[in-house]
């Protein structure tokens, strides 16, 4: 087999952007959506910023209220300090708060690797339904409109976690004016990606509702208006639903000759323990979904085709994470993949599609009972 990756590098880092408040430090620029528009690559970067200085005896947790940034003071004695996950502040009550605020920075590039320094648009939380931040966007371009689906993090009001992820939608035609449409799925739910065209006359989405039993897996749902969705069904292999644990959609699927190419993510326990600040590994399986019934997986990479390998993927805010969030087909059978690396950086890769297909095996219907 030849080389799968023709290029794979860090393209955006926290130091590239200015913080929005003197007591906020940017710690992440990652999980970046990507599309093409008007001869450019356009990106929606998740920017994560944390308070830099905390007063004695408290930890500051940022949030938005009426479009203004606020800091809540959490007494240190209320925090469960045995929890080492940097992505949450676990309270002794079992609820959690986020130690950071996330928002989107819209950026662009001519070549997919170097950013245009003169173009920046910022999309901040409004404070109603997204008070704890805007995370993990994907962009699907359908008939000349761009659909930005993202996770708005809101207050679960005593729910399981205190924080509730709710999928929301923003649209734009030109990357100058953006229109907010609010919630499109009930939370807790994440990782909504839209297909780039209707299938059998309906919009199609992959999403990842949180299921208490059976973990989190990818569900395919249909809609005529992008607001009310069918209950949907899990992606299936050979007639068997894929409900093995922590999976989520990655980039919006791409139409290829064989079906829909779907780049996804999968979370596994990290056998090396908490090395690199992370007890998990996030890696990427790729699937081909049936053209007419995209809940059926018709081919799959045996092994995830992308795992944390480069140093900027292994070490960072939360190490051992590759989290693909954008994919664009280029000429000459090359696939451009945009991904979060170690919850800190944005990486871009060029993948040889022929090689990727060679690593995929067809999966047939279930054998007759
Ligand atoms: C979850 C989400 C993502 C994050 C990964 C890895 O899936 O919170 O935003 O990138 O975990 O930490």
mmCIF file of C-alpha atoms and ligand atoms in Angstrom:
data_model
loop_
_atom_site.group_PDB
_atom_site.id
_atom_site.type_symbol
_atom_site.label_atom_id
_atom_site.label_comp_id
_atom_site.label_asym_id
_atom_site.label_seq_id
_atom_site.Cartn_x
_atom_site.Cartn_y
_atom_site.Cartn_z
ATOM 1 C CA UNK A 1 0.000 0.000 0.000
ATOM 2 C CA UNK A 2 1.138 3.516 -0.758
ATOM 3 C CA UNK A 3 0.980 6.626 1.360
ATOM 4 C CA UNK A 4 -2.473 7.585 2.558
ATOM 5 C CA UNK A 5 -1.514 11.095 3.663
ATOM 6 C CA UNK A 6 0.062 13.455 1.145
ATOM 7 C CA UNK A 7 0.095 16.285 3.658
ATOM 8 C CA UNK A 8 -0.860 16.527 7.338
ATOM 9 C CA UNK A 9 -0.068 19.659 9.339
ATOM 10 C CA UNK A 10 -1.114 22.141 11.964
ATOM 11 C CA UNK A 11 -2.837 25.157 10.356
ATOM 12 C CA UNK A 12 -4.358 27.149 13.264
ATOM 13 C CA UNK A 13 -3.020 27.572 16.833
ATOM 14 C CA UNK A 14 -4.326 29.490 19.892
ATOM 15 C CA UNK A 15 -1.541 32.087 19.532
ATOM 16 C CA UNK A 16 -2.920 33.114 16.109
ATOM 17 C CA UNK A 17 -5.954 34.899 17.623
ATOM 18 C CA UNK A 18 -6.538 37.755 20.081
ATOM 19 C CA UNK A 19 -8.600 37.039 23.226
ATOM 20 C CA UNK A 20 -11.946 38.836 23.705
ATOM 21 C CA UNK A 21 -11.273 39.847 27.339
ATOM 22 C CA UNK A 22 -8.122 40.790 29.312
ATOM 23 C CA UNK A 23 -8.684 37.943 31.794
ATOM 24 C CA UNK A 24 -9.254 35.323 29.094
ATOM 25 C CA UNK A 25 -6.504 33.270 27.527
ATOM 26 C CA UNK A 26 -7.125 31.333 24.313
ATOM 27 C CA UNK A 27 -6.311 27.682 24.966
ATOM 28 C CA UNK A 28 -7.829 26.074 21.889
ATOM 29 C CA UNK A 29 -8.579 26.726 18.200
ATOM 30 C CA UNK A 30 -9.876 23.373 17.035
ATOM 31 C CA UNK A 31 -12.762 21.190 15.755
ATOM 32 C CA UNK A 32 -12.965 23.438 12.712
ATOM 33 C CA UNK A 33 -15.650 23.209 10.034
ATOM 34 C CA UNK A 34 -14.656 23.812 6.421
ATOM 35 C CA UNK A 35 -16.320 24.456 3.086
ATOM 36 C CA UNK A 36 -15.580 26.116 -0.274
ATOM 37 C CA UNK A 37 -17.047 29.458 -1.293
ATOM 38 C CA UNK A 38 -16.036 31.985 -3.927
ATOM 39 C CA UNK A 39 -12.585 30.512 -4.575
ATOM 40 C CA UNK A 40 -11.699 30.216 -0.862
ATOM 41 C CA UNK A 41 -11.760 27.642 1.862
ATOM 42 C CA UNK A 42 -13.977 29.035 4.651
ATOM 43 C CA UNK A 43 -13.673 27.789 8.218
ATOM 44 C CA UNK A 44 -15.668 27.972 11.446
ATOM 45 C CA UNK A 45 -13.066 27.524 14.171
ATOM 46 C CA UNK A 46 -14.086 26.671 17.742
ATOM 47 C CA UNK A 47 -12.134 29.084 19.922
ATOM 48 C CA UNK A 48 -11.856 28.087 23.583
ATOM 49 C CA UNK A 49 -10.817 30.670 26.169
ATOM 50 C CA UNK A 50 -10.207 30.204 29.881
ATOM 51 C CA UNK A 51 -9.902 32.758 32.697
ATOM 52 C CA UNK A 52 -6.228 33.367 33.347
ATOM 53 C CA UNK A 53 -6.364 34.696 36.924
ATOM 54 C CA UNK A 54 -8.691 33.427 39.627
ATOM 55 C CA UNK A 55 -9.266 35.284 42.910
ATOM 56 C CA UNK A 56 -8.124 33.499 46.099
ATOM 57 C CA UNK A 57 -10.365 30.558 47.057
ATOM 58 C CA UNK A 58 -12.580 30.583 43.962
ATOM 59 C CA UNK A 59 -12.503 29.356 40.389
ATOM 60 C CA UNK A 60 -13.999 31.592 37.730
ATOM 61 C CA UNK A 61 -16.344 29.989 35.215
ATOM 62 C CA UNK A 62 -17.256 32.162 32.210
ATOM 63 C CA UNK A 63 -20.697 32.456 30.636
ATOM 64 C CA UNK A 64 -22.666 34.881 28.454
ATOM 65 C CA UNK A 65 -25.753 36.796 29.593
ATOM 66 C CA UNK A 66 -27.576 39.264 27.310
ATOM 67 C CA UNK A 67 -24.626 39.084 24.917
ATOM 68 C CA UNK A 68 -22.191 40.086 27.700
ATOM 69 C CA UNK A 69 -19.397 37.988 29.136
ATOM 70 C CA UNK A 70 -19.741 37.258 32.897
ATOM 71 C CA UNK A 71 -17.627 35.269 35.318
ATOM 72 C CA UNK A 72 -19.263 33.126 38.014
ATOM 73 C CA UNK A 73 -17.194 32.506 41.157
ATOM 74 C CA UNK A 74 -17.215 28.874 42.237
ATOM 75 C CA UNK A 75 -15.811 28.324 45.760
ATOM 76 C CA UNK A 76 -12.916 25.872 45.542
ATOM 77 C CA UNK A 77 -14.403 23.903 48.462
ATOM 78 C CA UNK A 78 -17.425 23.036 46.228
ATOM 79 C CA UNK A 79 -15.215 21.440 43.548
ATOM 80 C CA UNK A 80 -14.369 17.733 43.346
ATOM 81 C CA UNK A 81 -10.624 18.131 42.865
ATOM 82 C CA UNK A 82 -10.064 14.382 42.357
ATOM 83 C CA UNK A 83 -11.506 14.791 38.828
ATOM 84 C CA UNK A 84 -8.678 15.385 36.384
ATOM 85 C CA UNK A 85 -10.635 16.021 33.162
ATOM 86 C CA UNK A 86 -9.546 19.543 32.113
ATOM 87 C CA UNK A 87 -12.741 19.898 30.042
ATOM 88 C CA UNK A 88 -15.017 20.311 33.067
ATOM 89 C CA UNK A 89 -15.256 21.654 36.609
ATOM 90 C CA UNK A 90 -16.857 18.780 38.497
ATOM 91 C CA UNK A 91 -18.800 19.959 41.538
ATOM 92 C CA UNK A 92 -19.194 17.853 44.664
ATOM 93 C CA UNK A 93 -22.953 17.728 43.902
ATOM 94 C CA UNK A 94 -22.130 15.679 40.764
ATOM 95 C CA UNK A 95 -23.089 18.555 38.457
ATOM 96 C CA UNK A 96 -20.492 20.255 36.303
ATOM 97 C CA UNK A 97 -19.635 23.633 34.790
ATOM 98 C CA UNK A 98 -17.335 24.396 31.909
ATOM 99 C CA UNK A 99 -13.993 25.988 32.826
ATOM 100 C CA UNK A 100 -13.981 27.809 29.483
ATOM 101 C CA UNK A 101 -16.164 29.672 27.022
ATOM 102 C CA UNK A 102 -16.265 28.659 23.349
ATOM 103 C CA UNK A 103 -17.232 30.751 20.328
ATOM 104 C CA UNK A 104 -16.682 30.653 16.572
ATOM 105 C CA UNK A 105 -14.106 32.528 14.559
ATOM 106 C CA UNK A 106 -14.869 32.438 10.831
ATOM 107 C CA UNK A 107 -11.624 32.434 8.846
ATOM 108 C CA UNK A 108 -10.642 31.793 5.258
ATOM 109 C CA UNK A 109 -7.728 30.655 3.149
ATOM 110 C CA UNK A 110 -6.848 30.446 -0.539
ATOM 111 C CA UNK A 111 -4.850 27.229 -0.367
ATOM 112 C CA UNK A 112 -6.302 25.426 2.663
ATOM 113 C CA UNK A 113 -3.160 25.854 4.756
ATOM 114 C CA UNK A 114 -2.381 29.590 5.117
ATOM 115 C CA UNK A 115 -5.055 31.849 6.613
ATOM 116 C CA UNK A 116 -6.049 35.222 5.123
ATOM 117 C CA UNK A 117 -4.970 37.692 7.865
ATOM 118 C CA UNK A 118 -7.480 40.325 6.704
ATOM 119 C CA UNK A 119 -10.672 38.297 7.056
ATOM 120 C CA UNK A 120 -12.169 37.486 10.468
ATOM 121 C CA UNK A 121 -15.795 37.239 11.567
ATOM 122 C CA UNK A 122 -16.595 36.330 15.158
ATOM 123 C CA UNK A 123 -19.787 34.575 16.254
ATOM 124 C CA UNK A 124 -20.221 34.936 20.025
ATOM 125 C CA UNK A 125 -22.861 33.348 22.270
ATOM 126 C CA UNK A 126 -25.962 35.497 22.782
ATOM 127 C CA UNK A 127 -26.534 34.211 26.289
ATOM 128 C CA UNK A 128 -29.956 32.646 25.824
ATOM 129 C CA UNK A 129 -29.702 28.932 25.079
ATOM 130 C CA UNK A 130 -25.941 29.182 24.485
ATOM 131 C CA UNK A 131 -24.728 30.810 27.714
ATOM 132 C CA UNK A 132 -21.889 28.307 28.206
ATOM 133 C CA UNK A 133 -20.644 28.539 24.632
ATOM 134 C CA UNK A 134 -20.808 27.590 20.972
ATOM 135 C CA UNK A 135 -18.877 24.432 20.107
ATOM 136 C CA UNK A 136 -17.877 22.055 17.319
ATOM 137 C CA UNK A 137 -19.411 23.498 14.155
ATOM 138 C CA UNK A 138 -19.843 21.739 10.815
ATOM 139 C CA UNK A 139 -20.676 23.452 7.531
ATOM 140 C CA UNK A 140 -22.808 21.795 4.850
ATOM 141 C CA UNK A 141 -23.220 23.671 1.583
ATOM 142 C CA UNK A 142 -26.591 22.906 -0.009
ATOM 143 C CA UNK A 143 -27.689 24.657 -3.236
ATOM 144 C CA UNK A 144 -25.484 27.702 -2.662
ATOM 145 C CA UNK A 145 -26.478 28.173 1.009
ATOM 146 C CA UNK A 146 -24.111 27.333 3.836
ATOM 147 C CA UNK A 147 -25.558 25.623 6.914
ATOM 148 C CA UNK A 148 -23.533 25.879 10.109
ATOM 149 C CA UNK A 149 -24.668 23.251 12.614
ATOM 150 C CA UNK A 150 -23.080 23.523 16.061
ATOM 151 C CA UNK A 151 -23.516 22.626 19.704
ATOM 152 C CA UNK A 152 -24.925 25.421 21.850
ATOM 153 C CA UNK A 153 -24.176 24.693 25.485
ATOM 154 C CA UNK A 154 -26.924 25.788 27.825
ATOM 155 C CA UNK A 155 -27.812 25.443 31.483
ATOM 156 C CA UNK A 156 -29.516 22.069 31.975
ATOM 157 C CA UNK A 157 -31.270 23.549 35.055
ATOM 158 C CA UNK A 158 -30.494 20.729 37.427
ATOM 159 C CA UNK A 159 -30.255 18.143 34.649
ATOM 160 C CA UNK A 160 -27.716 15.360 34.788
ATOM 161 C CA UNK A 161 -24.718 17.503 34.237
ATOM 162 C CA UNK A 162 -25.704 21.094 34.784
ATOM 163 C CA UNK A 163 -24.561 21.728 31.211
ATOM 164 C CA UNK A 164 -26.776 20.694 28.306
ATOM 165 C CA UNK A 165 -25.516 20.441 24.680
ATOM 166 C CA UNK A 166 -28.198 21.430 22.137
ATOM 167 C CA UNK A 167 -27.696 21.397 18.330
ATOM 168 C CA UNK A 168 -28.375 24.805 16.713
ATOM 169 C CA UNK A 169 -28.260 26.200 13.162
ATOM 170 C CA UNK A 170 -26.863 29.343 11.552
ATOM 171 C CA UNK A 171 -27.077 29.979 7.792
ATOM 172 C CA UNK A 172 -25.156 32.277 5.470
ATOM 173 C CA UNK A 173 -25.014 32.821 1.724
ATOM 174 C CA UNK A 174 -21.856 34.909 1.608
ATOM 175 C CA UNK A 175 -19.860 34.550 4.858
ATOM 176 C CA UNK A 176 -20.644 38.213 5.591
ATOM 177 C CA UNK A 177 -24.203 38.046 6.952
ATOM 178 C CA UNK A 178 -25.173 35.206 9.248
ATOM 179 C CA UNK A 179 -28.695 34.289 10.343
ATOM 180 C CA UNK A 180 -29.365 32.390 13.575
ATOM 181 C CA UNK A 181 -32.206 29.854 13.530
ATOM 182 C CA UNK A 182 -31.887 28.475 17.076
ATOM 183 C CA UNK A 183 -32.311 24.898 18.133
ATOM 184 C CA UNK A 184 -32.807 22.102 15.570
ATOM 185 C CA UNK A 185 -32.676 19.028 17.854
ATOM 186 C CA UNK A 186 -33.518 18.606 21.541
ATOM 187 C CA UNK A 187 -30.532 18.188 23.850
ATOM 188 C CA UNK A 188 -28.591 16.368 25.028
ATOM 189 C CA UNK A 189 -27.357 15.882 21.475
ATOM 190 C CA UNK A 190 -24.166 16.767 19.573
ATOM 191 C CA UNK A 191 -22.251 16.361 16.321
ATOM 192 C CA UNK A 192 -24.993 17.254 13.846
ATOM 193 C CA UNK A 193 -23.805 17.055 10.247
ATOM 194 C CA UNK A 194 -26.073 17.670 7.273
ATOM 195 C CA UNK A 195 -25.746 15.922 3.920
ATOM 196 C CA UNK A 196 -24.846 18.312 1.078
ATOM 197 C CA UNK A 197 -28.062 17.540 -0.829
ATOM 198 C CA UNK A 198 -31.514 16.141 -0.151
ATOM 199 C CA UNK A 199 -31.887 12.358 -0.363
ATOM 200 C CA UNK A 200 -35.302 11.072 -1.560
ATOM 201 C CA UNK A 201 -36.629 14.630 -1.284
ATOM 202 C CA UNK A 202 -35.616 15.172 2.357
ATOM 203 C CA UNK A 203 -32.808 16.806 4.261
ATOM 204 C CA UNK A 204 -30.679 14.201 5.994
ATOM 205 C CA UNK A 205 -28.610 14.626 9.152
ATOM 206 C CA UNK A 206 -26.328 12.468 11.209
ATOM 207 C CA UNK A 207 -26.496 13.330 14.901
ATOM 208 C CA UNK A 208 -25.542 11.866 18.222
ATOM 209 C CA UNK A 209 -28.248 11.944 20.854
ATOM 210 C CA UNK A 210 -26.969 11.018 24.302
ATOM 211 C CA UNK A 211 -28.403 7.702 25.262
ATOM 212 C CA UNK A 212 -28.136 6.657 28.845
ATOM 213 C CA UNK A 213 -27.995 2.999 27.939
ATOM 214 C CA UNK A 214 -25.827 1.820 25.057
ATOM 215 C CA UNK A 215 -23.580 4.879 24.973
ATOM 216 C CA UNK A 216 -23.517 7.471 22.255
ATOM 217 C CA UNK A 217 -23.806 6.473 18.643
ATOM 218 C CA UNK A 218 -24.599 7.908 15.260
ATOM 219 C CA UNK A 219 -28.265 8.275 14.288
ATOM 220 C CA UNK A 220 -29.515 9.232 10.801
ATOM 221 C CA UNK A 221 -32.660 11.393 10.693
ATOM 222 C CA UNK A 222 -34.729 13.070 7.938
ATOM 223 C CA UNK A 223 -36.551 16.376 7.773
ATOM 224 C CA UNK A 224 -38.422 18.531 5.283
ATOM 225 C CA UNK A 225 -37.744 21.839 7.098
ATOM 226 C CA UNK A 226 -34.541 21.271 9.153
ATOM 227 C CA UNK A 227 -36.591 21.844 12.333
ATOM 228 C CA UNK A 228 -38.656 18.710 12.895
ATOM 229 C CA UNK A 229 -36.822 15.455 12.376
ATOM 230 C CA UNK A 230 -37.780 11.799 12.094
ATOM 231 C CA UNK A 231 -36.898 9.657 15.123
ATOM 232 C CA UNK A 232 -34.207 8.207 12.896
ATOM 233 C CA UNK A 233 -32.216 5.006 13.050
ATOM 234 C CA UNK A 234 -28.699 4.040 14.057
ATOM 235 C CA UNK A 235 -26.207 3.490 11.281
ATOM 236 C CA UNK A 236 -26.122 -0.234 10.609
ATOM 237 C CA UNK A 237 -23.632 -2.728 9.257
ATOM 238 C CA UNK A 238 -25.061 -5.836 7.594
ATOM 239 C CA UNK A 239 -28.466 -5.213 9.191
ATOM 240 C CA UNK A 240 -26.971 -4.838 12.680
ATOM 241 C CA UNK A 241 -27.186 -1.420 14.357
ATOM 242 C CA UNK A 242 -23.879 0.110 15.303
ATOM 243 C CA UNK A 243 -24.416 0.735 19.006
ATOM 244 C CA UNK A 244 -21.047 -0.188 20.401
ATOM 245 C CA UNK A 245 -20.285 2.980 22.286
ATOM 246 C CA UNK A 246 -18.837 6.375 21.718
ATOM 247 C CA UNK A 247 -19.158 7.312 18.086
ATOM 248 C CA UNK A 248 -20.069 10.565 16.413
ATOM 249 C CA UNK A 249 -20.326 11.963 12.931
ATOM 250 C CA UNK A 250 -17.312 13.930 11.832
ATOM 251 C CA UNK A 251 -17.426 15.813 8.562
ATOM 252 C CA UNK A 252 -20.561 16.266 6.429
ATOM 253 C CA UNK A 253 -20.663 13.242 4.074
ATOM 254 C CA UNK A 254 -19.383 13.578 0.518
ATOM 255 C CA UNK A 255 -21.088 12.071 -2.521
ATOM 256 C CA UNK A 256 -18.795 9.676 -4.377
ATOM 257 C CA UNK A 257 -19.500 7.121 -7.091
ATOM 258 C CA UNK A 258 -20.083 4.287 -4.586
ATOM 259 C CA UNK A 259 -22.312 6.201 -2.127
ATOM 260 C CA UNK A 260 -21.667 8.705 0.667
ATOM 261 C CA UNK A 261 -18.187 8.928 2.129
ATOM 262 C CA UNK A 262 -18.557 9.616 5.863
ATOM 263 C CA UNK A 263 -15.557 10.488 8.015
ATOM 264 C CA UNK A 264 -16.493 9.864 11.669
ATOM 265 C CA UNK A 265 -14.913 9.816 15.123
ATOM 266 C CA UNK A 266 -14.723 7.134 17.754
ATOM 267 C CA UNK A 267 -13.709 7.456 21.395
ATOM 268 C CA UNK A 268 -11.765 4.617 23.008
ATOM 269 C CA UNK A 269 -10.208 4.172 26.421
ATOM 270 C CA UNK A 270 -6.527 4.951 26.345
ATOM 271 C CA UNK A 271 -4.643 1.885 27.529
ATOM 272 C CA UNK A 272 -1.664 4.099 28.348
ATOM 273 C CA UNK A 273 -3.741 5.668 31.159
ATOM 274 C CA UNK A 274 -3.767 9.398 31.618
ATOM 275 C CA UNK A 275 -0.586 10.010 29.648
ATOM 276 C CA UNK A 276 -0.793 13.184 27.503
ATOM 277 C CA UNK A 277 -3.518 14.631 29.702
ATOM 278 C CA UNK A 278 -6.151 12.277 28.316
ATOM 279 C CA UNK A 279 -7.613 8.963 29.460
ATOM 280 C CA UNK A 280 -9.087 8.483 25.976
ATOM 281 C CA UNK A 281 -8.079 8.227 22.325
ATOM 282 C CA UNK A 282 -10.225 9.855 19.638
ATOM 283 C CA UNK A 283 -9.640 8.393 16.181
ATOM 284 C CA UNK A 284 -11.381 8.279 12.798
ATOM 285 C CA UNK A 285 -13.111 5.409 11.073
ATOM 286 C CA UNK A 286 -14.399 6.097 7.533
ATOM 287 C CA UNK A 287 -17.536 4.561 6.054
ATOM 288 C CA UNK A 288 -19.296 4.490 2.717
ATOM 289 C CA UNK A 289 -23.057 4.803 3.191
ATOM 290 C CA UNK A 290 -25.644 3.520 0.718
ATOM 291 C CA UNK A 291 -26.609 6.185 -1.834
ATOM 292 C CA UNK A 292 -30.400 5.797 -1.357
ATOM 293 C CA UNK A 293 -30.541 4.543 2.227
ATOM 294 C CA UNK A 294 -27.585 6.234 3.930
ATOM 295 C CA UNK A 295 -28.334 4.592 7.296
ATOM 296 C CA UNK A 296 -26.738 1.461 5.775
ATOM 297 C CA UNK A 297 -22.954 1.212 5.886
ATOM 298 C CA UNK A 298 -21.790 -0.579 2.730
ATOM 299 C CA UNK A 299 -18.024 -0.295 3.259
ATOM 300 C CA UNK A 300 -15.830 0.464 6.247
ATOM 301 C CA UNK A 301 -12.186 0.934 7.107
ATOM 302 C CA UNK A 302 -11.129 -2.118 9.132
ATOM 303 C CA UNK A 303 -8.887 0.061 11.210
ATOM 304 C CA UNK A 304 -9.460 3.774 11.778
ATOM 305 C CA UNK A 305 -7.616 5.450 8.910
ATOM 306 C CA UNK A 306 -6.489 8.311 11.124
ATOM 307 C CA UNK A 307 -5.193 8.098 14.693
ATOM 308 C CA UNK A 308 -3.287 10.626 16.807
ATOM 309 C CA UNK A 309 0.261 10.278 15.464
ATOM 310 C CA UNK A 310 1.796 13.710 14.988
ATOM 311 C CA UNK A 311 3.079 15.481 18.107
ATOM 312 C CA UNK A 312 0.418 18.227 17.844
ATOM 313 C CA UNK A 313 -2.255 15.493 17.848
ATOM 314 C CA UNK A 314 -0.783 13.621 20.793
ATOM 315 C CA UNK A 315 0.065 16.550 23.047
ATOM 316 C CA UNK A 316 -2.143 19.518 23.787
ATOM 317 C CA UNK A 317 -5.000 20.748 25.954
ATOM 318 C CA UNK A 318 -6.516 17.238 25.806
ATOM 319 C CA UNK A 319 -4.055 14.918 24.105
ATOM 320 C CA UNK A 320 -4.517 11.919 21.791
ATOM 321 C CA UNK A 321 -7.392 13.428 19.858
ATOM 322 C CA UNK A 322 -8.002 13.660 16.127
ATOM 323 C CA UNK A 323 -11.532 14.948 15.597
ATOM 324 C CA UNK A 324 -12.431 15.477 11.904
ATOM 325 C CA UNK A 325 -15.025 18.193 11.323
ATOM 326 C CA UNK A 326 -14.624 19.120 7.648
ATOM 327 C CA UNK A 327 -13.948 17.270 4.388
ATOM 328 C CA UNK A 328 -13.774 18.654 0.865
ATOM 329 C CA UNK A 329 -13.152 16.707 -2.334
ATOM 330 C CA UNK A 330 -10.369 18.246 -4.426
ATOM 331 C CA UNK A 331 -9.366 17.385 -8.007
ATOM 332 C CA UNK A 332 -7.115 14.373 -8.705
ATOM 333 C CA UNK A 333 -8.800 12.078 -6.156
ATOM 334 C CA UNK A 334 -7.560 14.084 -3.212
ATOM 335 C CA UNK A 335 -9.599 14.627 -0.072
ATOM 336 C CA UNK A 336 -8.961 17.667 2.136
ATOM 337 C CA UNK A 337 -9.727 16.923 5.792
ATOM 338 C CA UNK A 338 -9.915 19.581 8.479
ATOM 339 C CA UNK A 339 -9.746 18.324 12.062
ATOM 340 C CA UNK A 340 -9.275 19.182 15.697
ATOM 341 C CA UNK A 341 -5.959 18.007 17.149
ATOM 342 C CA UNK A 342 -5.537 17.456 20.909
ATOM 343 C CA UNK A 343 -8.429 19.906 21.601
ATOM 344 C CA UNK A 344 -5.943 22.703 20.928
ATOM 345 C CA UNK A 345 -5.014 23.015 17.248
ATOM 346 C CA UNK A 346 -6.612 22.757 13.837
ATOM 347 C CA UNK A 347 -4.928 20.344 11.475
ATOM 348 C CA UNK A 348 -5.420 19.898 7.737
ATOM 349 C CA UNK A 349 -4.608 16.776 5.772
ATOM 350 C CA UNK A 350 -4.668 15.749 2.136
ATOM 351 C CA UNK A 351 -5.685 12.129 1.758
ATOM 352 C CA UNK A 352 -5.260 9.992 -1.355
ATOM 353 C CA UNK A 353 -8.827 8.757 -1.957
ATOM 354 C CA UNK A 354 -7.696 5.662 -3.941
ATOM 355 C CA UNK A 355 -5.575 4.601 -0.969
ATOM 356 C CA UNK A 356 -8.422 5.289 1.453
ATOM 357 C CA UNK A 357 -10.771 3.104 -0.609
ATOM 358 C CA UNK A 358 -8.184 0.322 -0.629
ATOM 359 C CA UNK A 359 -8.307 0.356 3.146
ATOM 360 C CA UNK A 360 -12.102 -0.042 3.112
ATOM 361 C CA UNK A 361 -13.838 -3.415 2.981
ATOM 362 C CA UNK A 362 -17.353 -3.950 1.634
ATOM 363 C CA UNK A 363 -19.825 -5.020 4.310
ATOM 364 C CA UNK A 364 -22.681 -7.106 3.015
ATOM 365 C CA UNK A 365 -26.179 -7.838 4.314
ATOM 366 C CA UNK A 366 -26.515 -10.027 7.399
ATOM 367 C CA UNK A 367 -26.350 -13.773 6.633
ATOM 368 C CA UNK A 368 -29.773 -15.456 6.493
ATOM 369 C CA UNK A 369 -30.763 -16.896 9.914
HETATM 370 C C1 LIG B 1 -16.118 15.556 22.997
HETATM 371 C C2 LIG B 1 -16.435 16.996 22.669
HETATM 372 C C3 LIG B 1 -15.448 17.594 21.682
HETATM 373 C C4 LIG B 1 -14.022 17.278 22.048
HETATM 374 C C5 LIG B 1 -13.838 15.789 22.270
HETATM 375 C C6 LIG B 1 -12.443 15.436 22.729
HETATM 376 O O1 LIG B 1 -16.522 14.762 21.939
HETATM 377 O O2 LIG B 1 -16.419 17.739 23.845
HETATM 378 O O3 LIG B 1 -15.606 18.975 21.674
HETATM 379 O O4 LIG B 1 -13.138 17.692 21.044
HETATM 380 O O5 LIG B 1 -14.754 15.375 23.264
HETATM 381 O O6 LIG B 1 -12.143 16.045 23.938
#
